[in-house]
Amino acid sequence: MLVIVKDSYDEISREAAQIVEDRLRRKPNLVLGLATGSTPLGLYRELIRMHKEEGLDFSRVTTFNLDEYVGLRPGHDQSYHYFMRENLFKHINIPEGQTHVPDGMAGDIDAFCDWYEAEIAKRGGIDVQILGIGANGHIAFNEPGSSLGSRTRVKTLTDMTRVDNARFFATATDVPKYAITMGVGTIMEAKELILLANGAGKADAIRAAVEGPLTCQCPASVVQLHRKTFVIVTRDSASALNGRYPGTWKSSISLER
Ligand code: PGA
C-alpha cells in the first residue's frame, strides 16, 4: 500500500488521474472500476480534461461501477447511472455498451449479481478500481460488518450512510434502504486499487483503514491485504495517521510494487 498525502482536493484528484492515465496509455482496453459520491468528481473532471485537451482515449475502455441503489430507475437524478452519465460518460468517448452500472431495477437481483460478477470475469477482471470511503469505513456499500470475502449482492444501508447521503435527496426518507454493491472480495480482486479521501470528516475512517486492525467493522481496512493499493488523501483526511507518507507516487516507484 502506498499512502500519498496531498495539500488539496485538486491535488488528490490530479494524482489519481495521472495513475489512471498512465495505466490507460499502457493498456488502451483498460477495465476500470468506478465509484460515485462527491470524492471522485475531481478525478472525473481531470480525466475529462485529459480526454478533451490531451486526447486521452476511452474508446476501448470497459467500466464497472461499484454500486447502485435498489429501486431507482437509471433516469432518476440520484441514481448512480445518472451520476456517471452526467459526471463522466457523456463527456468522454466511451461507447455506452462498454459501461456497466448495477441495475437497481433488476427483477431477479441475485441473478443480476451473478451476471455482473461473470461480466467482470469475462473481461479478465478489473485493472484499476477507484474507491471512496464512508465516514464509517465502508467501501462501495459494504457497510461495517460486511464479510470480507463478500461478492456482488444486496446490502441494507446503515442509518449513518442514509443520513450522509440524504443531502442529495429531497427528504431523508427518500434515500433508498438497499443497494446492490460489489462485495469486498470482488473489490479485492482488482489488480490495483485507488482509495481517495477528502476532508477531516474522513480522518478517523482513513486511520482505521490504513493503520487500524483488519476488521469487518472497517471494511476499508481490507486494503491492507491488497498487493497494490494507492491511498490518496488530503492532509486533513490524513490528520489522524501516525505514519509518515510521501507526497507523490512518481517519486515512490519502489514503494509502488
Ligand atoms: P463521498 O462518499 O465521496 O460522497 O464522501 C464516499 C463513500 O461513501 O464511499
PDB file of C-alpha atoms and ligand atoms in Angstrom:
ATOM      1  CA  MET A   1       0.000   0.000   0.000  1.00  0.00           C
ATOM      2  CA  LEU A   2       1.256   3.408  -0.926  1.00  0.00           C
ATOM      3  CA  VAL A   3      -0.275   6.275   1.066  1.00  0.00           C
ATOM      4  CA  ILE A   4       0.057   9.638  -0.660  1.00  0.00           C
ATOM      5  CA  VAL A   5      -0.788  12.825   1.219  1.00  0.00           C
ATOM      6  CA  LYS A   6      -1.535  15.995  -0.727  1.00  0.00           C
ATOM      7  CA  ASP A   7      -2.431  19.527   0.314  1.00  0.00           C
ATOM      8  CA  SER A   8      -5.664  19.930  -1.594  1.00  0.00           C
ATOM      9  CA  TYR A   9      -8.594  18.152  -3.162  1.00  0.00           C
ATOM     10  CA  ASP A  10      -7.453  19.250  -6.618  1.00  0.00           C
ATOM     11  CA  GLU A  11      -4.094  17.610  -5.991  1.00  0.00           C
ATOM     12  CA  ILE A  12      -5.511  14.240  -4.922  1.00  0.00           C
ATOM     13  CA  SER A  13      -7.759  14.359  -7.975  1.00  0.00           C
ATOM     14  CA  ARG A  14      -4.821  15.060 -10.291  1.00  0.00           C
ATOM     15  CA  GLU A  15      -2.635  12.430  -8.653  1.00  0.00           C
ATOM     16  CA  ALA A  16      -5.298   9.766  -9.133  1.00  0.00           C
ATOM     17  CA  ALA A  17      -5.971  10.905 -12.709  1.00  0.00           C
ATOM     18  CA  GLN A  18      -2.273  10.600 -13.553  1.00  0.00           C
ATOM     19  CA  ILE A  19      -2.236   6.998 -12.395  1.00  0.00           C
ATOM     20  CA  VAL A  20      -5.356   6.176 -14.432  1.00  0.00           C
ATOM     21  CA  GLU A  21      -3.889   7.980 -17.447  1.00  0.00           C
ATOM     22  CA  ASP A  22      -0.639   6.046 -17.109  1.00  0.00           C
ATOM     23  CA  ARG A  23      -2.465   2.709 -16.955  1.00  0.00           C
ATOM     24  CA  LEU A  24      -4.740   3.635 -19.854  1.00  0.00           C
ATOM     25  CA  ARG A  25      -1.875   4.672 -22.104  1.00  0.00           C
ATOM     26  CA  ARG A  26      -0.179   1.341 -21.368  1.00  0.00           C
ATOM     27  CA  LYS A  27      -3.377  -0.671 -21.847  1.00  0.00           C
ATOM     28  CA  PRO A  28      -5.947   1.005 -24.139  1.00  0.00           C
ATOM     29  CA  ASN A  29      -8.584  -1.629 -23.333  1.00  0.00           C
ATOM     30  CA  LEU A  30      -8.286  -0.998 -19.601  1.00  0.00           C
ATOM     31  CA  VAL A  31     -11.041  -2.358 -17.349  1.00  0.00           C
ATOM     32  CA  LEU A  32     -11.796   0.462 -14.975  1.00  0.00           C
ATOM     33  CA  GLY A  33     -13.790   0.156 -11.765  1.00  0.00           C
ATOM     34  CA  LEU A  34     -15.621   3.362 -10.945  1.00  0.00           C
ATOM     35  CA  ALA A  35     -17.128   4.926  -7.844  1.00  0.00           C
ATOM     36  CA  THR A  36     -19.755   7.594  -7.228  1.00  0.00           C
ATOM     37  CA  GLY A  37     -20.060  10.159  -4.431  1.00  0.00           C
ATOM     38  CA  SER A  38     -18.505  13.594  -4.122  1.00  0.00           C
ATOM     39  CA  THR A  39     -14.912  12.385  -3.749  1.00  0.00           C
ATOM     40  CA  PRO A  40     -14.168  11.079  -7.282  1.00  0.00           C
ATOM     41  CA  LEU A  41     -15.734  14.096  -9.013  1.00  0.00           C
ATOM     42  CA  GLY A  42     -12.410  15.935  -9.265  1.00  0.00           C
ATOM     43  CA  LEU A  43     -10.757  12.831 -10.725  1.00  0.00           C
ATOM     44  CA  TYR A  44     -13.508  12.564 -13.338  1.00  0.00           C
ATOM     45  CA  ARG A  45     -13.155  16.264 -14.183  1.00  0.00           C
ATOM     46  CA  GLU A  46      -9.432  15.764 -14.706  1.00  0.00           C
ATOM     47  CA  LEU A  47      -9.965  12.674 -16.890  1.00  0.00           C
ATOM     48  CA  ILE A  48     -12.461  14.662 -18.983  1.00  0.00           C
ATOM     49  CA  ARG A  49      -9.891  17.444 -19.330  1.00  0.00           C
ATOM     50  CA  MET A  50      -7.237  14.928 -20.379  1.00  0.00           C
ATOM     51  CA  HIS A  51      -9.645  13.498 -22.950  1.00  0.00           C
ATOM     52  CA  LYS A  52     -10.581  16.883 -24.407  1.00  0.00           C
ATOM     53  CA  GLU A  53      -7.181  18.587 -24.268  1.00  0.00           C
ATOM     54  CA  GLU A  54      -4.707  15.735 -24.495  1.00  0.00           C
ATOM     55  CA  GLY A  55      -6.628  13.133 -26.484  1.00  0.00           C
ATOM     56  CA  LEU A  56      -6.871  10.539 -23.719  1.00  0.00           C
ATOM     57  CA  ASP A  57      -8.800   7.796 -25.484  1.00  0.00           C
ATOM     58  CA  PHE A  58     -11.557   5.834 -23.741  1.00  0.00           C
ATOM     59  CA  SER A  59     -12.915   4.141 -26.868  1.00  0.00           C
ATOM     60  CA  ARG A  60     -11.676   0.683 -25.854  1.00  0.00           C
ATOM     61  CA  VAL A  61     -12.157   1.053 -22.102  1.00  0.00           C
ATOM     62  CA  THR A  62     -14.726  -1.012 -20.204  1.00  0.00           C
ATOM     63  CA  THR A  63     -16.084   0.273 -16.899  1.00  0.00           C
ATOM     64  CA  PHE A  64     -17.822  -1.379 -13.953  1.00  0.00           C
ATOM     65  CA  ASN A  65     -19.352   0.734 -11.226  1.00  0.00           C
ATOM     66  CA  LEU A  66     -19.281  -0.358  -7.633  1.00  0.00           C
ATOM     67  CA  ASP A  67     -22.901   0.066  -6.693  1.00  0.00           C
ATOM     68  CA  GLU A  68     -26.421   1.339  -7.313  1.00  0.00           C
ATOM     69  CA  TYR A  69     -29.473   1.995  -5.161  1.00  0.00           C
ATOM     70  CA  VAL A  70     -32.212  -0.609  -5.363  1.00  0.00           C
ATOM     71  CA  GLY A  71     -35.435   0.830  -6.745  1.00  0.00           C
ATOM     72  CA  LEU A  72     -34.079   3.878  -8.583  1.00  0.00           C
ATOM     73  CA  ARG A  73     -34.595   3.990 -12.344  1.00  0.00           C
ATOM     74  CA  PRO A  74     -31.479   4.831 -14.410  1.00  0.00           C
ATOM     75  CA  GLY A  75     -33.079   8.203 -15.254  1.00  0.00           C
ATOM     76  CA  HIS A  76     -33.611   9.163 -11.584  1.00  0.00           C
ATOM     77  CA  ASP A  77     -31.353  12.106 -10.828  1.00  0.00           C
ATOM     78  CA  GLN A  78     -29.995  10.394  -7.709  1.00  0.00           C
ATOM     79  CA  SER A  79     -29.316   7.079  -9.401  1.00  0.00           C
ATOM     80  CA  TYR A  80     -25.695   6.196  -9.940  1.00  0.00           C
ATOM     81  CA  HIS A  81     -26.470   5.565 -13.617  1.00  0.00           C
ATOM     82  CA  TYR A  82     -27.428   9.231 -13.889  1.00  0.00           C
ATOM     83  CA  PHE A  83     -24.428  10.354 -11.845  1.00  0.00           C
ATOM     84  CA  MET A  84     -21.987   8.516 -14.078  1.00  0.00           C
ATOM     85  CA  ARG A  85     -23.602   9.714 -17.288  1.00  0.00           C
ATOM     86  CA  GLU A  86     -23.621  13.342 -16.155  1.00  0.00           C
ATOM     87  CA  ASN A  87     -20.218  13.412 -14.499  1.00  0.00           C
ATOM     88  CA  LEU A  88     -18.135  11.253 -16.803  1.00  0.00           C
ATOM     89  CA  PHE A  89     -19.574   9.114 -19.570  1.00  0.00           C
ATOM     90  CA  LYS A  90     -21.228  11.807 -21.682  1.00  0.00           C
ATOM     91  CA  HIS A  91     -18.021  13.866 -21.690  1.00  0.00           C
ATOM     92  CA  ILE A  92     -15.639  11.170 -22.948  1.00  0.00           C
ATOM     93  CA  ASN A  93     -15.559   8.835 -25.941  1.00  0.00           C
ATOM     94  CA  ILE A  94     -16.601   5.624 -24.210  1.00  0.00           C
ATOM     95  CA  PRO A  95     -19.280   3.611 -26.056  1.00  0.00           C
ATOM     96  CA  GLU A  96     -22.308   3.223 -23.774  1.00  0.00           C
ATOM     97  CA  GLY A  97     -22.283  -0.560 -24.201  1.00  0.00           C
ATOM     98  CA  GLN A  98     -18.889  -0.712 -22.539  1.00  0.00           C
ATOM     99  CA  THR A  99     -20.131   0.931 -19.324  1.00  0.00           C
ATOM    100  CA  HIS A 100     -21.708  -1.119 -16.549  1.00  0.00           C
ATOM    101  CA  VAL A 101     -23.589   0.141 -13.509  1.00  0.00           C
ATOM    102  CA  PRO A 102     -25.532  -2.355 -11.380  1.00  0.00           C
ATOM    103  CA  ASP A 103     -29.226  -2.493 -12.282  1.00  0.00           C
ATOM    104  CA  GLY A 104     -31.189  -1.287  -9.274  1.00  0.00           C
ATOM    105  CA  MET A 105     -34.414  -2.243 -11.067  1.00  0.00           C
ATOM    106  CA  ALA A 106     -33.401  -5.848 -11.776  1.00  0.00           C
ATOM    107  CA  GLY A 107     -36.326  -8.235 -11.295  1.00  0.00           C
ATOM    108  CA  ASP A 108     -34.117 -11.060 -10.083  1.00  0.00           C
ATOM    109  CA  ILE A 109     -31.393  -9.292  -8.147  1.00  0.00           C
ATOM    110  CA  ASP A 110     -29.475 -12.444  -7.219  1.00  0.00           C
ATOM    111  CA  ALA A 111     -29.286 -13.494 -10.868  1.00  0.00           C
ATOM    112  CA  PHE A 112     -28.221  -9.986 -11.810  1.00  0.00           C
ATOM    113  CA  CYS A 113     -25.421 -10.001  -9.221  1.00  0.00           C
ATOM    114  CA  ASP A 114     -24.123 -13.322 -10.561  1.00  0.00           C
ATOM    115  CA  TRP A 115     -24.233 -11.903 -14.100  1.00  0.00           C
ATOM    116  CA  TYR A 116     -22.328  -8.780 -13.009  1.00  0.00           C
ATOM    117  CA  GLU A 117     -19.559 -10.863 -11.460  1.00  0.00           C
ATOM    118  CA  ALA A 118     -19.400 -13.022 -14.592  1.00  0.00           C
ATOM    119  CA  GLU A 119     -19.155  -9.943 -16.845  1.00  0.00           C
ATOM    120  CA  ILE A 120     -16.200  -8.653 -14.824  1.00  0.00           C
ATOM    121  CA  ALA A 121     -14.520 -12.050 -15.038  1.00  0.00           C
ATOM    122  CA  LYS A 122     -15.188 -12.292 -18.790  1.00  0.00           C
ATOM    123  CA  ARG A 123     -13.150  -9.149 -19.316  1.00  0.00           C
ATOM    124  CA  GLY A 124     -10.242 -10.500 -17.339  1.00  0.00           C
ATOM    125  CA  GLY A 125     -11.102  -8.678 -14.115  1.00  0.00           C
ATOM    126  CA  ILE A 126     -10.838  -5.042 -13.121  1.00  0.00           C
ATOM    127  CA  ASP A 127      -7.442  -3.450 -13.742  1.00  0.00           C
ATOM    128  CA  VAL A 128      -7.849  -0.296 -11.655  1.00  0.00           C
ATOM    129  CA  GLN A 129     -10.641   0.206  -9.128  1.00  0.00           C
ATOM    130  CA  ILE A 130     -11.464   3.694  -7.832  1.00  0.00           C
ATOM    131  CA  LEU A 131     -12.805   3.788  -4.273  1.00  0.00           C
ATOM    132  CA  GLY A 132     -14.169   6.404  -1.911  1.00  0.00           C
ATOM    133  CA  ILE A 133     -14.564   5.669   1.775  1.00  0.00           C
ATOM    134  CA  GLY A 134     -17.536   6.267   4.054  1.00  0.00           C
ATOM    135  CA  ALA A 135     -17.092   8.063   7.371  1.00  0.00           C
ATOM    136  CA  ASN A 136     -17.979   4.669   8.862  1.00  0.00           C
ATOM    137  CA  GLY A 137     -15.240   2.894   6.903  1.00  0.00           C
ATOM    138  CA  HIS A 138     -17.430   1.419   4.194  1.00  0.00           C
ATOM    139  CA  ILE A 139     -16.154   0.839   0.660  1.00  0.00           C
ATOM    140  CA  ALA A 140     -18.829   0.848  -2.006  1.00  0.00           C
ATOM    141  CA  PHE A 141     -21.927  -0.048   0.052  1.00  0.00           C
ATOM    142  CA  ASN A 142     -20.103  -2.668   2.073  1.00  0.00           C
ATOM    143  CA  GLU A 143     -21.144  -1.343   5.447  1.00  0.00           C
ATOM    144  CA  PRO A 144     -19.399  -2.231   8.735  1.00  0.00           C
ATOM    145  CA  GLY A 145     -19.927  -5.917   9.422  1.00  0.00           C
ATOM    146  CA  SER A 146     -19.728  -6.869   5.751  1.00  0.00           C
ATOM    147  CA  SER A 147     -18.000 -10.140   5.149  1.00  0.00           C
ATOM    148  CA  LEU A 148     -14.501  -9.553   3.845  1.00  0.00           C
ATOM    149  CA  GLY A 149     -14.951 -12.293   1.245  1.00  0.00           C
ATOM    150  CA  SER A 150     -18.306 -10.972   0.005  1.00  0.00           C
ATOM    151  CA  ARG A 151     -19.331 -10.803  -3.644  1.00  0.00           C
ATOM    152  CA  THR A 152     -21.772  -8.559  -5.515  1.00  0.00           C
ATOM    153  CA  ARG A 153     -25.084  -8.641  -3.635  1.00  0.00           C
ATOM    154  CA  VAL A 154     -27.774  -6.533  -1.962  1.00  0.00           C
ATOM    155  CA  LYS A 155     -26.860  -4.707   1.232  1.00  0.00           C
ATOM    156  CA  THR A 156     -29.034  -2.809   3.674  1.00  0.00           C
ATOM    157  CA  LEU A 157     -27.694   0.712   4.126  1.00  0.00           C
ATOM    158  CA  THR A 158     -26.865   1.829   7.649  1.00  0.00           C
ATOM    159  CA  ASP A 159     -28.693   4.802   9.159  1.00  0.00           C
ATOM    160  CA  MET A 160     -25.391   6.719   9.075  1.00  0.00           C
ATOM    161  CA  THR A 161     -24.967   6.178   5.332  1.00  0.00           C
ATOM    162  CA  ARG A 162     -28.579   7.152   4.687  1.00  0.00           C
ATOM    163  CA  VAL A 163     -28.118  10.329   6.726  1.00  0.00           C
ATOM    164  CA  ASP A 164     -24.800  11.079   4.941  1.00  0.00           C
ATOM    165  CA  ASN A 165     -26.493  10.673   1.554  1.00  0.00           C
ATOM    166  CA  ALA A 166     -29.713  12.480   2.487  1.00  0.00           C
ATOM    167  CA  ARG A 167     -28.141  15.739   1.325  1.00  0.00           C
ATOM    168  CA  PHE A 168     -28.683  14.621  -2.252  1.00  0.00           C
ATOM    169  CA  PHE A 169     -32.378  13.724  -1.848  1.00  0.00           C
ATOM    170  CA  ALA A 170     -35.460  15.903  -1.324  1.00  0.00           C
ATOM    171  CA  THR A 171     -36.084  14.337   2.095  1.00  0.00           C
ATOM    172  CA  ALA A 172     -34.150  11.857   4.228  1.00  0.00           C
ATOM    173  CA  THR A 173     -36.914   9.276   3.834  1.00  0.00           C
ATOM    174  CA  ASP A 174     -36.368   9.328   0.062  1.00  0.00           C
ATOM    175  CA  VAL A 175     -32.926   7.725   0.474  1.00  0.00           C
ATOM    176  CA  PRO A 176     -33.276   4.086  -0.584  1.00  0.00           C
ATOM    177  CA  LYS A 177     -32.807   1.445   2.102  1.00  0.00           C
ATOM    178  CA  TYR A 178     -30.995  -1.066  -0.066  1.00  0.00           C
ATOM    179  CA  ALA A 179     -28.253  -1.084  -2.659  1.00  0.00           C
ATOM    180  CA  ILE A 180     -26.573  -3.550  -4.977  1.00  0.00           C
ATOM    181  CA  THR A 181     -22.860  -3.429  -4.305  1.00  0.00           C
ATOM    182  CA  MET A 182     -19.741  -5.225  -5.401  1.00  0.00           C
ATOM    183  CA  GLY A 183     -18.511  -7.250  -2.467  1.00  0.00           C
ATOM    184  CA  VAL A 184     -15.320  -6.680  -0.524  1.00  0.00           C
ATOM    185  CA  GLY A 185     -13.965  -9.859  -2.122  1.00  0.00           C
ATOM    186  CA  THR A 186     -14.895  -8.573  -5.585  1.00  0.00           C
ATOM    187  CA  ILE A 187     -13.089  -5.295  -4.954  1.00  0.00           C
ATOM    188  CA  MET A 188     -10.026  -7.096  -3.634  1.00  0.00           C
ATOM    189  CA  GLU A 189      -9.645  -8.950  -6.935  1.00  0.00           C
ATOM    190  CA  ALA A 190      -9.000  -5.721  -8.828  1.00  0.00           C
ATOM    191  CA  LYS A 191      -5.351  -5.590  -9.835  1.00  0.00           C
ATOM    192  CA  GLU A 192      -4.889  -2.082  -8.421  1.00  0.00           C
ATOM    193  CA  LEU A 193      -6.960  -0.008  -6.035  1.00  0.00           C
ATOM    194  CA  ILE A 194      -7.031   3.770  -5.727  1.00  0.00           C
ATOM    195  CA  LEU A 195      -8.729   4.826  -2.487  1.00  0.00           C
ATOM    196  CA  LEU A 196      -9.458   8.545  -2.274  1.00  0.00           C
ATOM    197  CA  ALA A 197     -10.455  10.625   0.734  1.00  0.00           C
ATOM    198  CA  ASN A 198     -11.017  14.334   1.140  1.00  0.00           C
ATOM    199  CA  GLY A 199     -11.732  16.342   4.283  1.00  0.00           C
ATOM    200  CA  ALA A 200     -11.414  15.989   8.043  1.00  0.00           C
ATOM    201  CA  GLY A 201     -14.653  14.002   8.190  1.00  0.00           C
ATOM    202  CA  LYS A 202     -12.775  11.032   6.740  1.00  0.00           C
ATOM    203  CA  ALA A 203      -9.765  11.212   9.092  1.00  0.00           C
ATOM    204  CA  ASP A 204     -10.947   8.527  11.525  1.00  0.00           C
ATOM    205  CA  ALA A 205     -12.010   6.214   8.706  1.00  0.00           C
ATOM    206  CA  ILE A 206      -8.641   6.631   6.986  1.00  0.00           C
ATOM    207  CA  ARG A 207      -6.772   5.905  10.215  1.00  0.00           C
ATOM    208  CA  ALA A 208      -8.872   2.771  10.752  1.00  0.00           C
ATOM    209  CA  ALA A 209      -8.389   1.695   7.130  1.00  0.00           C
ATOM    210  CA  VAL A 210      -4.642   2.309   6.891  1.00  0.00           C
ATOM    211  CA  GLU A 211      -3.327   1.737  10.400  1.00  0.00           C
ATOM    212  CA  GLY A 212      -6.129   0.031  12.301  1.00  0.00           C
ATOM    213  CA  PRO A 213      -6.705  -3.681  12.762  1.00  0.00           C
ATOM    214  CA  LEU A 214      -8.026  -5.659   9.832  1.00  0.00           C
ATOM    215  CA  THR A 215     -11.702  -5.938  10.670  1.00  0.00           C
ATOM    216  CA  CYS A 216     -15.091  -6.166   9.016  1.00  0.00           C
ATOM    217  CA  GLN A 217     -16.069  -3.276  11.289  1.00  0.00           C
ATOM    218  CA  CYS A 218     -13.991  -1.142   8.924  1.00  0.00           C
ATOM    219  CA  PRO A 219     -14.363  -2.861   5.539  1.00  0.00           C
ATOM    220  CA  ALA A 220     -11.829  -0.442   4.032  1.00  0.00           C
ATOM    221  CA  SER A 221      -9.135  -1.959   6.294  1.00  0.00           C
ATOM    222  CA  VAL A 222      -9.042  -4.885   3.873  1.00  0.00           C
ATOM    223  CA  VAL A 223      -6.878  -2.752   1.575  1.00  0.00           C
ATOM    224  CA  GLN A 224      -4.008  -3.596   3.932  1.00  0.00           C
ATOM    225  CA  LEU A 225      -4.067  -7.066   2.378  1.00  0.00           C
ATOM    226  CA  HIS A 226      -4.116  -5.855  -1.214  1.00  0.00           C
ATOM    227  CA  ARG A 227      -0.891  -6.138  -3.181  1.00  0.00           C
ATOM    228  CA  LYS A 228      -1.176  -2.838  -4.984  1.00  0.00           C
ATOM    229  CA  THR A 229      -3.226  -0.080  -3.399  1.00  0.00           C
ATOM    230  CA  PHE A 230      -2.806   3.670  -3.596  1.00  0.00           C
ATOM    231  CA  VAL A 231      -4.443   5.605  -0.747  1.00  0.00           C
ATOM    232  CA  ILE A 232      -4.500   9.211  -1.912  1.00  0.00           C
ATOM    233  CA  VAL A 233      -5.746  11.631   0.715  1.00  0.00           C
ATOM    234  CA  THR A 234      -5.775  15.303   1.614  1.00  0.00           C
ATOM    235  CA  ARG A 235      -3.770  16.464   4.602  1.00  0.00           C
ATOM    236  CA  ASP A 236      -6.899  16.798   6.730  1.00  0.00           C
ATOM    237  CA  SER A 237      -8.053  13.281   5.835  1.00  0.00           C
ATOM    238  CA  ALA A 238      -4.549  12.100   6.837  1.00  0.00           C
ATOM    239  CA  SER A 239      -4.542  14.069  10.096  1.00  0.00           C
ATOM    240  CA  ALA A 240      -5.171  11.059  12.370  1.00  0.00           C
ATOM    241  CA  LEU A 241      -2.448   8.895  10.782  1.00  0.00           C
ATOM    242  CA  ASN A 242       0.698   8.129  12.759  1.00  0.00           C
ATOM    243  CA  GLY A 243       2.972   7.125   9.899  1.00  0.00           C
ATOM    244  CA  ARG A 244       4.911   9.411   7.577  1.00  0.00           C
ATOM    245  CA  TYR A 245       3.876   9.228   3.956  1.00  0.00           C
ATOM    246  CA  PRO A 246       5.159  10.590   0.639  1.00  0.00           C
ATOM    247  CA  GLY A 247       3.502  13.253  -1.449  1.00  0.00           C
ATOM    248  CA  THR A 248       3.571  11.670  -4.878  1.00  0.00           C
ATOM    249  CA  TRP A 249       3.627   8.223  -6.489  1.00  0.00           C
ATOM    250  CA  LYS A 250       6.160   9.048  -9.170  1.00  0.00           C
ATOM    251  CA  SER A 251       8.895   9.602  -6.616  1.00  0.00           C
ATOM    252  CA  SER A 252       7.885   6.396  -4.880  1.00  0.00           C
ATOM    253  CA  ILE A 253       8.294   3.826  -7.622  1.00  0.00           C
ATOM    254  CA  SER A 254       9.931   1.277  -5.338  1.00  0.00           C
ATOM    255  CA  LEU A 255       7.046   1.547  -2.871  1.00  0.00           C
ATOM    256  CA  GLU A 256       4.574   1.192  -5.664  1.00  0.00           C
ATOM    257  CA  ARG A 257       5.021  -2.523  -6.199  1.00  0.00           C
TER     258      ARG A 257
HETATM  259  P1  PGA B   1     -18.354  10.709  -0.613  1.00  0.00           P
HETATM  260  O1  PGA B   1     -18.832   9.219  -0.309  1.00  0.00           O
HETATM  261  O2  PGA B   1     -17.339  10.619  -1.698  1.00  0.00           O
HETATM  262  O3  PGA B   1     -19.592  11.431  -1.070  1.00  0.00           O
HETATM  263  O4  PGA B   1     -17.788  11.261   0.652  1.00  0.00           O
HETATM  264  C1  PGA B   1     -17.863   8.219  -0.221  1.00  0.00           C
HETATM  265  C2  PGA B   1     -18.499   6.919   0.185  1.00  0.00           C
HETATM  266  O5  PGA B   1     -19.499   6.921   0.925  1.00  0.00           O
HETATM  267  O6  PGA B   1     -17.991   5.871  -0.229  1.00  0.00           O
END
